[in-house]
């Protein structure tokens, strides 16, 4: 059984935000616009989390790329009243947009604030809607949505592998954020495969996860910066 | 038979005052009803607009995904504890002074539950998919416990309101009050036979016992919605009883406000006497102290736990952006009512009214202080804004209050707000029963001088 995971090397990450833009494009995210962003309704599946560290008078601000962490023990799934969000057998937390009633309990329960809500009917500037990625559904207003580790790309890789009569190999699935990272800071793959790149990175000494003490078991790992 | 109707007519005259608003409803009633209906209609139009455009018309935002709607939901459901709990507990403990107030308390419960129960629907992004709760419901979700608990409570308290109303409805039917069909239908064939009375009393007893655990479960489960998450400020074991205590506190306060207002409007001074207000306000005082005890424990553990994310929420309330609301809550729920109600000189009707209104406001602030600050301070360091409710949310709040008043106005238009048959029962047999009961409590009379022989035996040798 596969267990998809992601490793983000903060030593390589420059905080450029290309992953964010790629995610937006790939997953047909609506543009919140300046007015709604001012009202704290910015719309990103992958966010840049600002972190400050102080060393004496020196303040250093970094940005951590933060997708949905696809927890193994997801607090959002536990509270959903209608099975709209669920953990699939490959470890991805899915969201059934057609079933979500928009109660936003999952958003209130998620300690990482990974989910976003469609406050209005989504709009795309110009003819962007016609050029939407056909592999990803357009979400209506009033539902919660989230990062899926580019689940459509996983499915496509699996289908291609089946046509060619082989297993999905490490590196077959590359989410949009990883694909567009100019410094290749994001690695993606099967955590259950000991030979995969993510498994090897995860066994290194620099690995940490955000708020591990909560017991949510996120499947997004960070590699700390070297001294 | 002739004799009996005579006494009934006499008794009707005795309580004619209670029937007057039903049989001679005035212009004032029609004006109030129309005004309230207008407010309600405006509320529906605004809600329609929200459905049309989406929840974006509210002031909710990305970390603060729950706001006024959930605050009002918890608040209104809390008020509902007035009723059933007070009426059921007083009835259960055979507190004779309950007779003129149980009906009002029960009406509060039913009206407010209908309003509160609708609030989660207001809050849904897709109210059109509401029925998914039933077709795809997930038992593990606290929201589903909530739906079941509130529906059970609504049904139980409606039945509990209705059953003790049957003899009064039959009275209205027999007097030929219009609309006749309504009373004829609702009286359910009540003929006041001994068997019917026995069945009624039994049904009331069963409902009264049943309603108490359901009422406790309702607010416990509402607190679980928050407590079952990992959010700082919510994840607390004390939340269940804390919410129940707060609910009873706001419930008694709302009941006192309703009693004072109705007493004034319908001139019920003969029925709602100072003793009733005195007893109830002492209950309010006790609940206020209990509320403070729970609040103190809750925040003290948060402070001593010294967990960074907990502390952020703590100081957000104590000295941060929510300080005003937090300290206003403490003043309204604790300082002001305790000061007013502790002294006999201030425990007058106006004093009690002020204390009750501040408690109602304070309990609303308490719900606000629980819902918003936790969401506004996520564990991760996002730069967060401030939640400011939009006009739509205020409109829905006003709509909720208008519905509450309308519920009472309409109820008072068609049914007596004070249980007439229970008053009669009180006059006819309670005094005797109470005396008998009291005698049973007292120690048995000293044994007759049968003790003598003992003494004698000692003396014999």
PDB file of N, CA and C in Angstrom, chain B residues 159-203:
ATOM      1  N   UNK B 159     -43.610  18.407  23.610  1.00  0.00           N
ATOM      2  CA  UNK B 159     -44.602  17.537  24.246  1.00  0.00           C
ATOM      3  C   UNK B 159     -44.804  17.964  25.698  1.00  0.00           C
ATOM      4  N   UNK B 160     -43.700  18.324  26.334  1.00  0.00           N
ATOM      5  CA  UNK B 160     -43.759  18.710  27.743  1.00  0.00           C
ATOM      6  C   UNK B 160     -44.470  20.046  27.929  1.00  0.00           C
ATOM      7  N   UNK B 161     -44.441  20.873  26.911  1.00  0.00           N
ATOM      8  CA  UNK B 161     -45.225  22.113  26.967  1.00  0.00           C
ATOM      9  C   UNK B 161     -46.699  21.808  26.706  1.00  0.00           C
ATOM     10  N   UNK B 162     -46.930  20.920  25.751  1.00  0.00           N
ATOM     11  CA  UNK B 162     -48.294  20.694  25.282  1.00  0.00           C
ATOM     12  C   UNK B 162     -49.137  19.908  26.290  1.00  0.00           C
ATOM     13  N   UNK B 163     -48.577  18.830  26.832  1.00  0.00           N
ATOM     14  CA  UNK B 163     -49.398  17.967  27.692  1.00  0.00           C
ATOM     15  C   UNK B 163     -50.015  18.742  28.861  1.00  0.00           C
ATOM     16  N   UNK B 164     -49.227  19.529  29.613  1.00  0.00           N
ATOM     17  CA  UNK B 164     -49.880  20.255  30.711  1.00  0.00           C
ATOM     18  C   UNK B 164     -50.788  21.389  30.225  1.00  0.00           C
ATOM     19  N   UNK B 165     -50.824  21.630  28.913  1.00  0.00           N
ATOM     20  CA  UNK B 165     -51.702  22.690  28.421  1.00  0.00           C
ATOM     21  C   UNK B 165     -53.099  22.171  28.110  1.00  0.00           C
ATOM     22  N   UNK B 166     -53.223  20.833  27.992  1.00  0.00           N
ATOM     23  CA  UNK B 166     -54.490  20.269  27.512  1.00  0.00           C
ATOM     24  C   UNK B 166     -55.698  20.724  28.354  1.00  0.00           C
ATOM     25  N   UNK B 167     -55.633  20.648  29.693  1.00  0.00           N
ATOM     26  CA  UNK B 167     -56.821  21.073  30.454  1.00  0.00           C
ATOM     27  C   UNK B 167     -57.174  22.544  30.211  1.00  0.00           C
ATOM     28  N   UNK B 168     -56.168  23.381  30.028  1.00  0.00           N
ATOM     29  CA  UNK B 168     -56.437  24.803  29.784  1.00  0.00           C
ATOM     30  C   UNK B 168     -57.055  25.004  28.415  1.00  0.00           C
ATOM     31  N   UNK B 169     -56.574  24.229  27.429  1.00  0.00           N
ATOM     32  CA  UNK B 169     -57.147  24.332  26.089  1.00  0.00           C
ATOM     33  C   UNK B 169     -58.602  23.891  26.128  1.00  0.00           C
ATOM     34  N   UNK B 170     -58.854  22.811  26.889  1.00  0.00           N
ATOM     35  CA  UNK B 170     -60.237  22.332  27.016  1.00  0.00           C
ATOM     36  C   UNK B 170     -61.115  23.392  27.666  1.00  0.00           C
ATOM     37  N   UNK B 171     -60.543  24.114  28.592  1.00  0.00           N
ATOM     38  CA  UNK B 171     -61.293  25.189  29.252  1.00  0.00           C
ATOM     39  C   UNK B 171     -61.697  26.241  28.224  1.00  0.00           C
ATOM     40  N   UNK B 172     -60.746  26.590  27.352  1.00  0.00           N
ATOM     41  CA  UNK B 172     -61.037  27.578  26.325  1.00  0.00           C
ATOM     42  C   UNK B 172     -62.088  27.041  25.355  1.00  0.00           C
ATOM     43  N   UNK B 173     -61.959  25.749  25.038  1.00  0.00           N
ATOM     44  CA  UNK B 173     -62.934  25.127  24.142  1.00  0.00           C
ATOM     45  C   UNK B 173     -64.325  25.200  24.763  1.00  0.00           C
ATOM     46  N   UNK B 174     -64.420  24.875  26.061  1.00  0.00           N
ATOM     47  CA  UNK B 174     -65.719  24.853  26.712  1.00  0.00           C
ATOM     48  C   UNK B 174     -66.309  26.243  26.851  1.00  0.00           C
ATOM     49  N   UNK B 175     -65.475  27.237  26.918  1.00  0.00           N
ATOM     50  CA  UNK B 175     -65.982  28.613  26.991  1.00  0.00           C
ATOM     51  C   UNK B 175     -66.367  29.136  25.619  1.00  0.00           C
ATOM     52  N   UNK B 176     -66.063  28.348  24.573  1.00  0.00           N
ATOM     53  CA  UNK B 176     -66.425  28.753  23.224  1.00  0.00           C
ATOM     54  C   UNK B 176     -65.533  29.836  22.662  1.00  0.00           C
ATOM     55  N   UNK B 177     -64.321  29.912  23.136  1.00  0.00           N
ATOM     56  CA  UNK B 177     -63.395  30.931  22.639  1.00  0.00           C
ATOM     57  C   UNK B 177     -63.058  30.646  21.184  1.00  0.00           C
ATOM     58  N   UNK B 178     -62.943  31.693  20.410  1.00  0.00           N
ATOM     59  CA  UNK B 178     -62.560  31.513  19.007  1.00  0.00           C
ATOM     60  C   UNK B 178     -61.049  31.610  18.862  1.00  0.00           C
ATOM     61  N   UNK B 179     -60.411  30.964  17.907  1.00  0.00           N
ATOM     62  CA  UNK B 179     -61.010  30.029  16.939  1.00  0.00           C
ATOM     63  C   UNK B 179     -61.331  28.676  17.565  1.00  0.00           C
ATOM     64  N   UNK B 180     -62.612  28.307  17.436  1.00  0.00           N
ATOM     65  CA  UNK B 180     -63.069  27.119  18.137  1.00  0.00           C
ATOM     66  C   UNK B 180     -62.385  25.855  17.653  1.00  0.00           C
ATOM     67  N   UNK B 181     -62.225  25.762  16.334  1.00  0.00           N
ATOM     68  CA  UNK B 181     -61.634  24.527  15.777  1.00  0.00           C
ATOM     69  C   UNK B 181     -60.268  24.263  16.382  1.00  0.00           C
ATOM     70  N   UNK B 182     -59.526  25.351  16.625  1.00  0.00           N
ATOM     71  CA  UNK B 182     -58.163  25.188  17.149  1.00  0.00           C
ATOM     72  C   UNK B 182     -58.202  24.533  18.535  1.00  0.00           C
ATOM     73  N   UNK B 183     -59.052  25.095  19.387  1.00  0.00           N
ATOM     74  CA  UNK B 183     -59.111  24.574  20.755  1.00  0.00           C
ATOM     75  C   UNK B 183     -59.746  23.199  20.779  1.00  0.00           C
ATOM     76  N   UNK B 184     -60.764  22.993  19.909  1.00  0.00           N
ATOM     77  CA  UNK B 184     -61.416  21.681  19.865  1.00  0.00           C
ATOM     78  C   UNK B 184     -60.403  20.627  19.434  1.00  0.00           C
ATOM     79  N   UNK B 185     -59.554  21.000  18.473  1.00  0.00           N
ATOM     80  CA  UNK B 185     -58.572  20.042  17.973  1.00  0.00           C
ATOM     81  C   UNK B 185     -57.507  19.774  19.026  1.00  0.00           C
ATOM     82  N   UNK B 186     -56.988  20.862  19.610  1.00  0.00           N
ATOM     83  CA  UNK B 186     -55.862  20.706  20.521  1.00  0.00           C
ATOM     84  C   UNK B 186     -56.262  20.150  21.884  1.00  0.00           C
ATOM     85  N   UNK B 187     -57.547  20.277  22.227  1.00  0.00           N
ATOM     86  CA  UNK B 187     -57.959  19.784  23.552  1.00  0.00           C
ATOM     87  C   UNK B 187     -57.953  18.263  23.595  1.00  0.00           C
ATOM     88  N   UNK B 188     -57.976  17.639  22.450  1.00  0.00           N
ATOM     89  CA  UNK B 188     -57.741  16.206  22.350  1.00  0.00           C
ATOM     90  C   UNK B 188     -58.761  15.400  23.163  1.00  0.00           C
ATOM     91  N   UNK B 189     -59.990  15.918  23.175  1.00  0.00           N
ATOM     92  CA  UNK B 189     -61.054  15.188  23.847  1.00  0.00           C
ATOM     93  C   UNK B 189     -60.966  15.181  25.364  1.00  0.00           C
ATOM     94  N   UNK B 190     -60.415  16.216  25.909  1.00  0.00           N
ATOM     95  CA  UNK B 190     -60.272  16.293  27.370  1.00  0.00           C
ATOM     96  C   UNK B 190     -61.618  16.536  28.028  1.00  0.00           C
ATOM     97  N   UNK B 191     -62.019  15.641  28.932  1.00  0.00           N
ATOM     98  CA  UNK B 191     -63.298  15.807  29.631  1.00  0.00           C
ATOM     99  C   UNK B 191     -63.099  15.902  31.135  1.00  0.00           C
ATOM    100  N   UNK B 192     -61.863  15.967  31.545  1.00  0.00           N
ATOM    101  CA  UNK B 192     -61.547  16.081  32.968  1.00  0.00           C
ATOM    102  C   UNK B 192     -62.076  14.914  33.778  1.00  0.00           C
ATOM    103  N   UNK B 193     -62.068  13.710  33.230  1.00  0.00           N
ATOM    104  CA  UNK B 193     -62.465  12.541  34.003  1.00  0.00           C
ATOM    105  C   UNK B 193     -61.304  12.146  34.907  1.00  0.00           C
ATOM    106  N   UNK B 194     -61.571  11.448  35.980  1.00  0.00           N
ATOM    107  CA  UNK B 194     -60.480  11.047  36.884  1.00  0.00           C
ATOM    108  C   UNK B 194     -59.423  10.249  36.142  1.00  0.00           C
ATOM    109  N   UNK B 195     -59.883   9.384  35.198  1.00  0.00           N
ATOM    110  CA  UNK B 195     -58.908   8.576  34.470  1.00  0.00           C
ATOM    111  C   UNK B 195     -58.010   9.466  33.613  1.00  0.00           C
ATOM    112  N   UNK B 196     -58.636  10.426  32.926  1.00  0.00           N
ATOM    113  CA  UNK B 196     -57.848  11.332  32.103  1.00  0.00           C
ATOM    114  C   UNK B 196     -56.840  12.096  32.955  1.00  0.00           C
ATOM    115  N   UNK B 197     -57.308  12.512  34.120  1.00  0.00           N
ATOM    116  CA  UNK B 197     -56.398  13.269  34.988  1.00  0.00           C
ATOM    117  C   UNK B 197     -55.219  12.411  35.417  1.00  0.00           C
ATOM    118  N   UNK B 198     -55.523  11.130  35.715  1.00  0.00           N
ATOM    119  CA  UNK B 198     -54.447  10.232  36.134  1.00  0.00           C
ATOM    120  C   UNK B 198     -53.446  10.056  34.996  1.00  0.00           C
ATOM    121  N   UNK B 199     -53.974   9.877  33.776  1.00  0.00           N
ATOM    122  CA  UNK B 199     -53.089   9.682  32.623  1.00  0.00           C
ATOM    123  C   UNK B 199     -52.257  10.932  32.402  1.00  0.00           C
ATOM    124  N   UNK B 200     -52.909  12.093  32.495  1.00  0.00           N
ATOM    125  CA  UNK B 200     -52.185  13.352  32.281  1.00  0.00           C
ATOM    126  C   UNK B 200     -51.051  13.508  33.294  1.00  0.00           C
ATOM    127  N   UNK B 201     -51.384  13.249  34.549  1.00  0.00           N
ATOM    128  CA  UNK B 201     -50.351  13.415  35.573  1.00  0.00           C
ATOM    129  C   UNK B 201     -49.192  12.468  35.348  1.00  0.00           C
ATOM    130  N   UNK B 202     -49.526  11.263  34.888  1.00  0.00           N
ATOM    131  CA  UNK B 202     -48.481  10.289  34.642  1.00  0.00           C
ATOM    132  C   UNK B 202     -47.601  10.741  33.466  1.00  0.00           C
ATOM    133  N   UNK B 203     -48.271  11.211  32.420  1.00  0.00           N
ATOM    134  CA  UNK B 203     -47.525  11.666  31.239  1.00  0.00           C
ATOM    135  C   UNK B 203     -46.604  12.833  31.603  1.00  0.00           C
TER     136      UNK B 203
END
